[in-house]
């Protein structure tokens, strides 16, 4: 299926007014399709699978900023650590430790988002409120090769817009607590090397089906695939 350039330009126009970053979700899409969006100015692309991401990164332009947005296994981190721009799906401290280890090996500081579990589905991964508190109360200086930029969340797959809106609203509240200039959490110092300055915090929430709600609730990064590339064809 051809890339929907009309939809791409329309979405870019909507997001530009709020300075919101668009991640084009290109999982299972061909290099030709990715290049078509690239030629229209898109530079941020999101992938779910490590092997697919590494293959594409070798073949496509080097100024693409690759985002890993899928569930990431610790033993796969080493393959993307040399080049990944932002890992959205850090759902445990175990994974964070491995990213830090592999980043050090590559002499890099890797930007990460903590994935927060906000949906009702048990299949979703991520930190809950209690684990977030425990994490930010711990000694973060041990992560010298990681910069925590913010949070990522996925709303419920539901036709109930109010339900999804409340989930996004809740995540925005946690984001404000930790990442805004007047954040209320007492232990976070904005000069910490491990946490991005609060004025540049990232709240990644919203996909093709719910990105407009997410933006209304404060998202500054959305992950959109099917509206740009068409529905994913199942094998």
Short mmCIF file of C-alpha atoms in Angstrom, two decimals:
data_model
loop_
_atom_site.label_atom_id
_atom_site.label_comp_id
_atom_site.label_asym_id
_atom_site.label_seq_id
_atom_site.Cartn_x
_atom_site.Cartn_y
_atom_site.Cartn_z
CA UNK A 1 0.00 0.00 0.00
CA UNK A 2 1.28 3.48 -0.88
CA UNK A 3 2.22 5.92 1.85
CA UNK A 4 -0.59 8.37 2.58
CA UNK A 5 1.25 11.65 2.05
CA UNK A 6 -1.96 13.68 2.33
CA UNK A 7 -2.59 12.24 5.81
CA UNK A 8 1.08 12.78 6.73
CA UNK A 9 0.97 16.47 5.83
CA UNK A 10 -2.35 16.92 7.60
CA UNK A 11 -1.07 15.31 10.81
CA UNK A 12 2.20 17.29 10.66
CA UNK A 13 0.15 20.48 10.38
CA UNK A 14 -1.93 19.54 13.42
CA UNK A 15 1.12 18.70 15.51
CA UNK A 16 3.21 21.70 14.49
CA UNK A 17 1.04 24.15 16.42
CA UNK A 18 1.86 22.34 19.67
CA UNK A 19 5.51 21.52 18.86
CA UNK A 20 4.66 17.81 19.08
CA UNK A 21 7.05 15.22 17.65
CA UNK A 22 5.67 12.64 15.23
CA UNK A 23 7.15 9.16 15.33
CA UNK A 24 6.26 7.32 12.11
CA UNK A 25 5.74 3.70 13.15
CA UNK A 26 7.35 1.76 10.32
CA UNK A 27 7.32 -1.80 11.66
CA UNK A 28 6.84 -4.36 8.83
CA UNK A 29 7.02 -1.55 6.27
CA UNK A 30 9.47 -1.62 3.39
CA UNK A 31 12.54 0.53 2.99
CA UNK A 32 10.89 2.07 -0.06
CA UNK A 33 7.91 3.22 2.01
CA UNK A 34 10.15 4.63 4.73
CA UNK A 35 12.20 6.50 2.13
CA UNK A 36 9.05 8.03 0.71
CA UNK A 37 8.23 9.63 4.06
CA UNK A 38 11.90 10.50 4.55
CA UNK A 39 11.89 12.41 1.26
CA UNK A 40 8.98 14.49 2.60
CA UNK A 41 11.04 15.47 5.66
CA UNK A 42 10.25 12.77 8.22
CA UNK A 43 13.28 11.79 10.31
CA UNK A 44 11.85 9.99 13.38
CA UNK A 45 10.80 6.38 12.80
CA UNK A 46 9.65 3.79 15.34
CA UNK A 47 10.24 0.05 15.20
CA UNK A 48 9.02 -2.84 17.36
CA UNK A 49 11.41 -5.64 16.47
CA UNK A 50 15.16 -5.61 17.05
CA UNK A 51 16.24 -7.57 13.97
CA UNK A 52 14.04 -5.50 11.68
CA UNK A 53 15.36 -2.30 13.20
CA UNK A 54 19.01 -3.27 12.84
CA UNK A 55 18.50 -4.35 9.22
CA UNK A 56 16.79 -1.08 8.30
CA UNK A 57 19.34 1.07 10.11
CA UNK A 58 22.09 -0.44 7.96
CA UNK A 59 20.28 0.19 4.68
CA UNK A 60 18.61 3.56 5.20
CA UNK A 61 20.00 7.13 5.58
CA UNK A 62 22.17 7.66 8.63
CA UNK A 63 20.40 10.83 9.75
CA UNK A 64 17.24 8.90 10.58
CA UNK A 65 16.49 8.95 14.32
CA UNK A 66 15.42 5.42 15.21
CA UNK A 67 13.02 4.90 18.12
CA UNK A 68 12.50 1.49 19.68
CA UNK A 69 8.87 1.33 20.77
CA UNK A 70 8.18 -2.40 21.26
CA UNK A 71 8.74 -4.75 24.17
CA UNK A 72 12.51 -5.03 24.51
CA UNK A 73 14.24 -8.13 25.89
CA UNK A 74 17.42 -7.55 27.86
CA UNK A 75 19.45 -9.92 25.69
CA UNK A 76 18.59 -7.89 22.56
CA UNK A 77 19.72 -4.48 23.86
CA UNK A 78 23.29 -4.95 22.61
CA UNK A 79 22.13 -4.98 18.99
CA UNK A 80 20.52 -1.53 19.06
CA UNK A 81 22.71 0.19 21.65
CA UNK A 82 25.23 1.51 19.07
CA UNK A 83 22.70 3.65 17.22
CA UNK A 84 19.22 3.86 18.75
CA UNK A 85 18.02 7.42 19.36
CA UNK A 86 15.37 6.83 22.01
CA UNK A 87 14.03 3.70 23.73
CA UNK A 88 10.38 4.28 24.63
CA UNK A 89 9.62 0.96 26.28
CA UNK A 90 11.81 0.67 29.38
CA UNK A 91 9.44 -1.33 31.56
CA UNK A 92 11.73 -2.51 34.39
CA UNK A 93 14.90 -1.67 36.28
CA UNK A 94 16.44 -4.90 35.02
CA UNK A 95 16.13 -3.63 31.46
CA UNK A 96 17.41 -0.19 32.44
CA UNK A 97 20.56 -1.73 33.95
CA UNK A 98 21.25 -3.64 30.74
CA UNK A 99 20.76 -0.54 28.60
CA UNK A 100 23.19 1.33 30.86
CA UNK A 101 25.72 -1.50 30.53
CA UNK A 102 25.51 -1.65 26.74
CA UNK A 103 25.55 2.15 26.43
CA UNK A 104 28.81 2.23 28.41
CA UNK A 105 30.32 -0.39 26.11
CA UNK A 106 29.46 1.83 23.14
CA UNK A 107 30.65 5.00 24.90
CA UNK A 108 27.19 6.51 24.55
CA UNK A 109 24.49 8.02 26.71
CA UNK A 110 21.18 6.50 25.59
CA UNK A 111 17.96 8.43 26.00
CA UNK A 112 15.14 6.39 27.52
CA UNK A 113 11.50 6.70 28.50
CA UNK A 114 9.99 4.73 31.35
CA UNK A 115 6.96 2.82 30.13
CA UNK A 116 4.10 3.32 32.57
CA UNK A 117 1.23 0.85 32.76
CA UNK A 118 -1.93 2.96 32.45
CA UNK A 119 -4.34 0.66 30.58
CA UNK A 120 -6.61 -1.98 32.06
CA UNK A 121 -5.27 -4.76 29.83
CA UNK A 122 -2.95 -7.09 31.71
CA UNK A 123 -0.94 -7.65 28.54
CA UNK A 124 0.51 -4.15 28.77
CA UNK A 125 3.96 -3.78 30.32
CA UNK A 126 5.41 -1.04 32.48
CA UNK A 127 5.93 0.61 35.85
CA UNK A 128 2.94 1.20 38.08
CA UNK A 129 2.65 4.18 40.41
CA UNK A 130 4.30 2.40 43.35
CA UNK A 131 7.28 1.26 41.28
CA UNK A 132 7.72 4.76 39.88
CA UNK A 133 7.92 6.20 43.39
CA UNK A 134 10.44 3.54 44.43
CA UNK A 135 12.53 4.11 41.32
CA UNK A 136 12.78 7.89 41.66
CA UNK A 137 13.52 7.53 45.36
CA UNK A 138 16.49 5.27 44.60
CA UNK A 139 20.06 6.24 43.73
CA UNK A 140 19.92 7.17 40.04
CA UNK A 141 23.60 8.09 39.79
CA UNK A 142 24.41 4.43 39.06
CA UNK A 143 22.96 4.96 35.57
CA UNK A 144 25.79 7.05 34.18
CA UNK A 145 25.12 6.12 30.55
CA UNK A 146 21.38 6.68 30.51
CA UNK A 147 19.33 9.84 30.34
CA UNK A 148 15.73 9.42 31.43
CA UNK A 149 13.73 11.78 29.24
CA UNK A 150 10.20 11.08 30.43
CA UNK A 151 7.35 8.57 30.19
CA UNK A 152 5.62 6.46 27.58
CA UNK A 153 2.13 5.05 27.95
CA UNK A 154 -0.42 3.12 25.91
CA UNK A 155 -4.12 3.70 26.43
CA UNK A 156 -6.64 0.86 26.50
CA UNK A 157 -7.84 -0.53 23.19
CA UNK A 158 -11.35 0.75 23.79
CA UNK A 159 -14.12 2.66 22.04
CA UNK A 160 -14.75 4.46 25.32
CA UNK A 161 -13.01 7.78 24.68
CA UNK A 162 -13.59 8.99 28.22
CA UNK A 163 -11.81 5.93 29.61
CA UNK A 164 -8.79 6.48 27.36
CA UNK A 165 -8.78 10.19 28.17
CA UNK A 166 -8.68 9.48 31.91
CA UNK A 167 -5.74 7.11 31.42
CA UNK A 168 -3.81 9.77 29.51
CA UNK A 169 -4.77 12.42 32.05
CA UNK A 170 -3.40 10.23 34.83
CA UNK A 171 -0.07 9.75 33.06
CA UNK A 172 0.19 13.49 32.42
CA UNK A 173 -0.22 14.03 36.15
CA UNK A 174 2.72 11.73 36.91
CA UNK A 175 4.76 13.39 34.18
CA UNK A 176 4.11 16.80 35.73
CA UNK A 177 5.24 15.49 39.10
CA UNK A 178 8.63 14.38 37.84
CA UNK A 179 9.49 16.38 34.73
CA UNK A 180 8.02 19.87 34.75
CA UNK A 181 10.08 22.86 35.95
CA UNK A 182 7.94 23.07 39.09
CA UNK A 183 7.87 19.30 39.60
CA UNK A 184 6.78 18.40 43.10
CA UNK A 185 8.99 15.37 43.71
CA UNK A 186 11.60 16.57 46.23
CA UNK A 187 14.51 14.28 45.35
CA UNK A 188 14.81 15.14 41.66
CA UNK A 189 17.39 17.76 40.86
CA UNK A 190 17.03 19.24 37.36
CA UNK A 191 20.81 19.22 37.02
CA UNK A 192 21.04 15.43 37.45
CA UNK A 193 23.00 13.87 34.56
CA UNK A 194 20.54 10.98 34.57
CA UNK A 195 17.35 12.97 34.07
CA UNK A 196 16.78 15.35 31.20
CA UNK A 197 16.20 18.96 32.12
CA UNK A 198 12.55 19.28 32.93
CA UNK A 199 11.91 21.78 30.16
CA UNK A 200 12.80 19.07 27.61
CA UNK A 201 10.85 16.18 29.12
CA UNK A 202 9.09 13.78 26.77
CA UNK A 203 5.58 12.41 27.24
CA UNK A 204 5.06 9.79 24.53
CA UNK A 205 1.40 8.80 24.34
CA UNK A 206 -1.07 8.49 21.54
CA UNK A 207 -1.28 6.29 18.44
CA UNK A 208 -3.32 6.36 15.22
CA UNK A 209 -6.60 5.63 17.00
CA UNK A 210 -6.23 8.01 19.94
CA UNK A 211 -3.49 10.55 19.24
CA UNK A 212 -5.90 13.49 19.16
CA UNK A 213 -7.10 12.67 22.69
CA UNK A 214 -3.49 12.21 23.81
CA UNK A 215 -2.48 15.61 22.43
CA UNK A 216 -5.44 17.26 24.15
CA UNK A 217 -4.24 15.68 27.42
CA UNK A 218 -0.66 16.91 27.10
CA UNK A 219 1.30 14.47 24.95
CA UNK A 220 4.31 15.98 23.18
CA UNK A 221 5.24 12.87 21.16
CA UNK A 222 2.87 10.58 19.25
CA UNK A 223 3.49 7.22 17.57
CA UNK A 224 1.48 6.89 14.36
CA UNK A 225 1.61 4.04 11.86
CA UNK A 226 -1.60 2.99 10.11
CA UNK A 227 -2.71 6.54 9.28
CA UNK A 228 0.56 6.96 7.38
CA UNK A 229 1.31 3.52 6.00
CA UNK A 230 -2.09 1.84 6.00
CA UNK A 231 -3.23 -1.13 8.06
CA UNK A 232 -0.54 -3.68 8.85
CA UNK A 233 -0.96 -6.88 6.86
CA UNK A 234 -0.88 -9.92 9.12
CA UNK A 235 1.19 -12.84 7.92
#
